[in-house]
Structures are given as C-alpha cells and as structure tokens.
Coordinates of C-alpha atoms in Angstrom, one line a residue:
M271 CA 0.0 0.0 0.0
G272 CA 3.0 2.3 0.0
A273 CA 2.9 3.1 3.8
S274 CA 6.3 3.1 5.4
F275 CA 7.6 3.6 8.9
N276 CA 11.0 5.1 8.0
K277 CA 11.4 8.1 10.2
S278 CA 13.6 9.9 7.7
E279 CA 10.8 10.4 5.2
D280 CA 8.9 13.7 4.7
Y281 CA 6.2 12.8 7.3
T282 CA 8.6 13.8 10.1
K283 CA 9.9 17.3 10.9
D284 CA 13.4 18.5 10.5
N285 CA 13.3 21.0 13.4
I286 CA 13.4 18.9 16.6
T287 CA 12.3 20.7 19.7
K288 CA 13.6 20.0 23.2
P289 CA 11.4 17.7 25.3
I290 CA 8.6 19.5 27.1
K291 CA 8.8 18.7 30.8
N292 CA 5.2 18.3 31.7
A293 CA 4.3 16.6 34.9
P294 CA 2.5 13.3 34.4
I295 CA -1.3 13.6 34.6
L296 CA -2.9 11.1 37.0
N297 CA -6.5 10.3 36.5
K298 CA -9.1 9.7 39.3
N299 CA -8.1 6.0 39.5
K300 CA -4.4 7.0 40.0
I301 CA -3.4 5.2 36.9
D302 CA -0.2 6.9 35.5
I303 CA -1.2 7.3 31.8
Y304 CA 2.1 9.0 31.1
D305 CA 4.3 6.2 32.5
I306 CA 2.4 3.5 30.7
S307 CA 2.5 5.4 27.4
K308 CA 6.3 5.6 27.8
V309 CA 6.5 1.8 28.2
L310 CA 4.3 1.3 25.1
W311 CA 6.4 3.8 23.2
N312 CA 9.6 2.0 24.1
I313 CA 8.5 -1.4 22.9
D314 CA 7.1 -0.1 19.6
S315 CA 9.2 -1.3 16.7
K316 CA 10.5 1.7 14.8
N317 CA 10.7 -0.2 11.5
P318 CA 8.2 -3.0 11.7
P319 CA 7.8 -5.5 8.9
D320 CA 5.0 -5.2 6.4
K321 CA 3.0 -7.9 8.0
I322 CA 2.2 -5.6 10.9
L323 CA 0.5 -3.2 8.5
H324 CA -1.8 -5.8 6.9
P325 CA -4.1 -6.4 9.9
F326 CA -4.7 -2.6 10.2
I327 CA -5.0 -1.9 6.5
S328 CA -7.5 -4.7 6.0
L329 CA -9.9 -2.8 8.3
L330 CA -10.0 0.4 6.4
N331 CA -12.4 -0.7 3.6
N332 CA -15.0 -2.1 6.0
Y333 CA -16.9 1.1 6.4
T334 CA -19.0 3.5 4.3
A335 CA -17.5 6.9 4.7
N336 CA -20.7 8.9 4.1
R337 CA -23.4 8.6 6.7
K338 CA -26.2 9.3 4.3
Y339 CA -25.9 5.8 2.9
N340 CA -27.0 2.5 4.4
E341 CA -26.5 1.4 8.0
E342 CA -23.1 -0.2 8.7
S343 CA -22.8 -4.0 9.3
Y344 CA -20.0 -6.5 9.5
T345 CA -19.5 -9.6 7.3
D346 CA -18.1 -12.7 8.9
N347 CA -14.8 -12.0 7.2
E348 CA -14.7 -8.5 8.6
K349 CA -15.3 -9.8 12.1
L350 CA -12.3 -12.1 11.6
E351 CA -10.2 -9.1 10.4
I352 CA -11.2 -7.2 13.7
T353 CA -10.1 -10.2 15.7
S354 CA -6.8 -10.5 13.8
F355 CA -6.0 -6.8 14.3
I356 CA -6.7 -6.9 18.1
L357 CA -4.5 -10.0 18.4
S358 CA -1.7 -8.1 16.5
C359 CA -1.9 -5.5 19.4
N360 CA -1.4 -8.1 22.0
D361 CA 2.1 -7.1 23.2
F362 CA 0.8 -3.6 23.9
L363 CA -2.6 -4.5 25.3
R364 CA -1.1 -7.1 27.7
I365 CA 1.1 -4.3 29.2
I366 CA -2.0 -2.1 29.7
Y367 CA -3.9 -5.0 31.3
E368 CA -1.1 -5.7 33.8
K369 CA -0.3 -2.0 34.5
V370 CA -3.9 -1.0 35.4
N371 CA -4.6 -4.1 37.4
Y372 CA -7.7 -4.9 35.5
D373 CA -10.1 -6.8 37.7
K374 CA -11.3 -9.4 35.2
S375 CA -9.6 -11.9 32.9
Y376 CA -7.4 -10.8 30.0
D377 CA -10.0 -12.3 27.5
E378 CA -12.7 -10.2 29.1
F379 CA -10.4 -7.1 28.8
L380 CA -9.9 -7.8 25.1
K381 CA -13.7 -8.2 24.7
N382 CA -14.2 -4.8 26.3
V383 CA -11.6 -3.3 24.0
E384 CA -13.3 -4.7 21.0
N385 CA -16.7 -3.5 22.1
K386 CA -15.5 0.0 22.8
W387 CA -13.8 0.4 19.4
F388 CA -15.9 -1.7 17.0
E389 CA -19.4 -1.9 18.2
L390 CA -21.5 -0.3 15.5
K391 CA -23.8 2.6 16.4
K392 CA -26.0 2.4 13.3
Y393 CA -23.9 4.5 11.0
N394 CA -20.4 4.2 12.5
C395 CA -18.1 2.9 15.3
L396 CA -15.3 4.6 17.1
F397 CA -12.6 2.9 15.1
E398 CA -14.2 4.2 11.8
H399 CA -14.6 7.7 13.2
I400 CA -11.0 8.1 14.4
F401 CA -8.9 5.9 12.1
V402 CA -10.9 5.9 8.9
G403 CA -12.8 9.2 8.9
E404 CA -16.4 9.8 7.8
I405 CA -18.6 12.4 6.2
D406 CA -21.4 13.7 8.5
N407 CA -23.5 16.8 7.9
R408 CA -21.3 17.5 4.8
K409 CA -18.2 17.8 7.1
V410 CA -15.2 15.5 7.6
Q411 CA -15.4 14.0 11.1
G412 CA -12.6 12.1 12.9
Y413 CA -9.7 10.9 10.6
H414 CA -6.6 11.0 12.7
N415 CA -4.4 8.2 11.4
W416 CA -1.3 9.0 9.3
I417 CA -1.3 5.7 7.4
K418 CA -4.9 6.2 6.2
L419 CA -4.0 9.7 5.3
K420 CA -0.9 8.6 3.3
I421 CA -2.8 5.9 1.5
D422 CA -5.6 8.3 0.6
I423 CA -3.2 11.0 -0.7
E424 CA -1.5 8.4 -2.9
S425 CA -4.8 7.2 -4.3
G426 CA -6.2 10.7 -4.9
I427 CA -9.1 10.5 -2.4
V428 CA -7.4 13.2 -0.3
R429 CA -6.5 16.4 -2.1
K430 CA -5.4 20.0 -1.4
V431 CA -3.2 18.9 1.5
Q432 CA -1.6 21.7 3.6
K433 CA 0.8 21.0 6.5
L434 CA 0.2 23.1 9.6
P435 CA 2.7 23.9 12.4
S436 CA 3.5 21.6 15.3
K437 CA 6.1 21.6 18.0
N438 CA 6.8 17.8 18.0
K439 CA 8.4 15.9 15.1
Y440 CA 5.9 13.0 15.5
L441 CA 2.8 15.2 15.6
E442 CA 1.7 16.4 12.1
C443 CA -1.3 18.6 11.5
F444 CA -2.9 19.0 8.1
S445 CA -5.8 20.6 6.4
F446 CA -7.2 18.7 3.4
D447 CA -10.2 17.7 1.2
F448 CA -11.5 14.2 1.7
M449 CA -14.2 13.0 -0.7
D450 CA -14.5 16.6 -1.8
K451 CA -15.3 17.8 1.8
H452 CA -12.8 20.1 3.6
K453 CA -11.3 19.4 7.0
K454 CA -9.7 22.4 8.6
I455 CA -7.3 20.5 10.8
S456 CA -6.5 16.8 11.4
S457 CA -3.8 15.9 13.9
V458 CA -1.9 12.6 13.2
L459 CA 0.9 10.9 15.2
T460 CA 3.4 9.9 12.5
S461 CA 5.9 7.2 12.0
I462 CA 4.5 4.8 14.6
S463 CA 2.8 1.5 14.2
P464 CA -1.0 1.3 14.1
Q465 CA -0.8 -1.3 16.9
Y466 CA 0.9 1.2 19.2
E467 CA -1.5 4.0 18.3
F468 CA -4.6 1.8 18.8
S469 CA -3.2 0.7 22.2
V470 CA -2.3 4.1 23.6
M471 CA -5.7 5.4 22.5
T472 CA -7.3 2.4 24.2
L473 CA -5.3 3.3 27.4
V474 CA -6.7 6.8 27.3
L475 CA -10.2 5.8 26.2
L476 CA -10.7 3.3 29.0
F477 CA -8.6 4.8 31.9
G478 CA -7.7 8.4 31.0
D479 CA -8.9 11.9 31.6
K480 CA -10.0 14.6 29.1
K481 CA -6.4 15.6 28.6
N482 CA -3.6 13.1 28.9
N483 CA 0.2 13.5 28.6
I484 CA 1.6 11.0 26.1
Y485 CA 5.3 10.3 26.0
T486 CA 7.4 10.6 22.8
D487 CA 11.2 10.8 22.6
D488 CA 10.8 14.3 21.2
G489 CA 8.7 15.6 24.1
D490 CA 5.1 15.2 25.3
I491 CA 1.9 15.2 23.3
I492 CA -1.6 15.7 24.6
L493 CA -4.1 13.0 23.7
N494 CA -7.5 14.6 24.2
N495 CA -10.3 12.2 25.2
F496 CA -13.9 13.1 24.6
K497 CA -17.0 10.8 24.4
V498 CA -17.0 10.7 20.6
T499 CA -13.4 11.1 19.6
L500 CA -9.7 11.2 20.6
Y501 CA -7.2 13.6 19.0
Y502 CA -3.7 14.9 19.6
T503 CA -2.5 18.5 20.3
D504 CA 0.7 20.1 21.3
P505 CA 1.1 21.0 25.0
E506 CA 0.4 24.7 25.7

C-alpha cells in the first residue's frame, strides 16, 4: 500500500524541539497514563515488517464513509479481520492490562476493547470515526491516522493537503479535502505502528482523563479524550 515507517521520510519534521517537561497527569483512578504510554512507546518497533501493516489496512475498507448511505454492518470475514488486528496488538494490550490491574480476565479485557472500538452505532463505530474518517452533515469527522492519510493521498481520495505547524516531530497537523469535503485540521501521530496508536488510544479511552500527557522521545503530546473522539494536540 506504500505506507512506510521510515522516520527519515517527509512525514517527520526537521526541526526537533527540546522535550517538554510536563508533569504526568494522574486520573481519578491514580493510573499513570504518562508512565504506561512511555512503556508502550519504548516497545514499539520503529521499523516493523510489512506484516504488521496488513491487519490494520484490512480494516480500512470495512466502512461506508458517508453517513447518508445504508447502516453499517460486518460480514463474517470483517469480524475475523477485527479479531486479527486486536491480536496483533497483544504485546501492547497485555502491558496495559497488567499495569492498570484490570479486575477481570485478559480475555474479558480484550472483549471490552473490541466493544469500545468496533461496536456499530447504526452508521459508524469509534474505530471508523478516528482511524478511517467519515462524512457527517457535509463535514469530515474524525480521521486522525497517518497511514490512512498517506494511502488516501497516494490514491487521490485526499487532495489539497496543507501542512500546519506543530512543536513535535511526531505530531503532524494537516488541512485537506476528503471526498470533496474540507477538513480544517486533522492531527496525526506519524511514524508509529497502528498497533501502538490503537493501544495508547485504548489506554486513554478506558482509563484516561479529558487531557492526557503521552510520551514521545521528542517531548510530550496531549491526547485529548472526549466521548465521541480522541485527537492529539501540542502541550500549551
């Protein structure tokens, strides 16, 4: 599909800023989101083999981007693709499970993860909203994954791309047209595996606050957590 994890390509910044020394944010359950995100970051392979891409990319065509069309549903094969992708995240999800002292079995934890991300709400699910993007009320909603963005740029689905400023070499912000609808800004965490991104978002989705410090080796990034979406911003 043309997606690459080489950090030297144009999807990273040349101007590297000094790490931003933000204090870790502890949520009401006293789970150190920052510390766990650092562990996840450090185990993420910086140049994973192509086979790691396949479980993620296979999910991207399972959804109808425009909400005005039919209700979403999964085929049996698409359900298997979801299972395959979650299993590919096992190294990361196992760490989260152990670090947060989850009070049920690991299988039950994985089922909770699957339900949170992939349970269909008539026209969409959280995975579609964040990683795939969708058109709702003639606007581009969600769409915060760099691999999906790169694939859509190469295929011509995304046009008029303009890069916007960011302090961190891993955080890229863009405006673009998707399916002829304009998105003013989409923040994407670049040059990391989809397994890492899915897992750190799962950490924040299940156990985080509205604003969560996430570690990168170029300084912290804020992962914002709201009921219907998650997205990245630079620390203030």
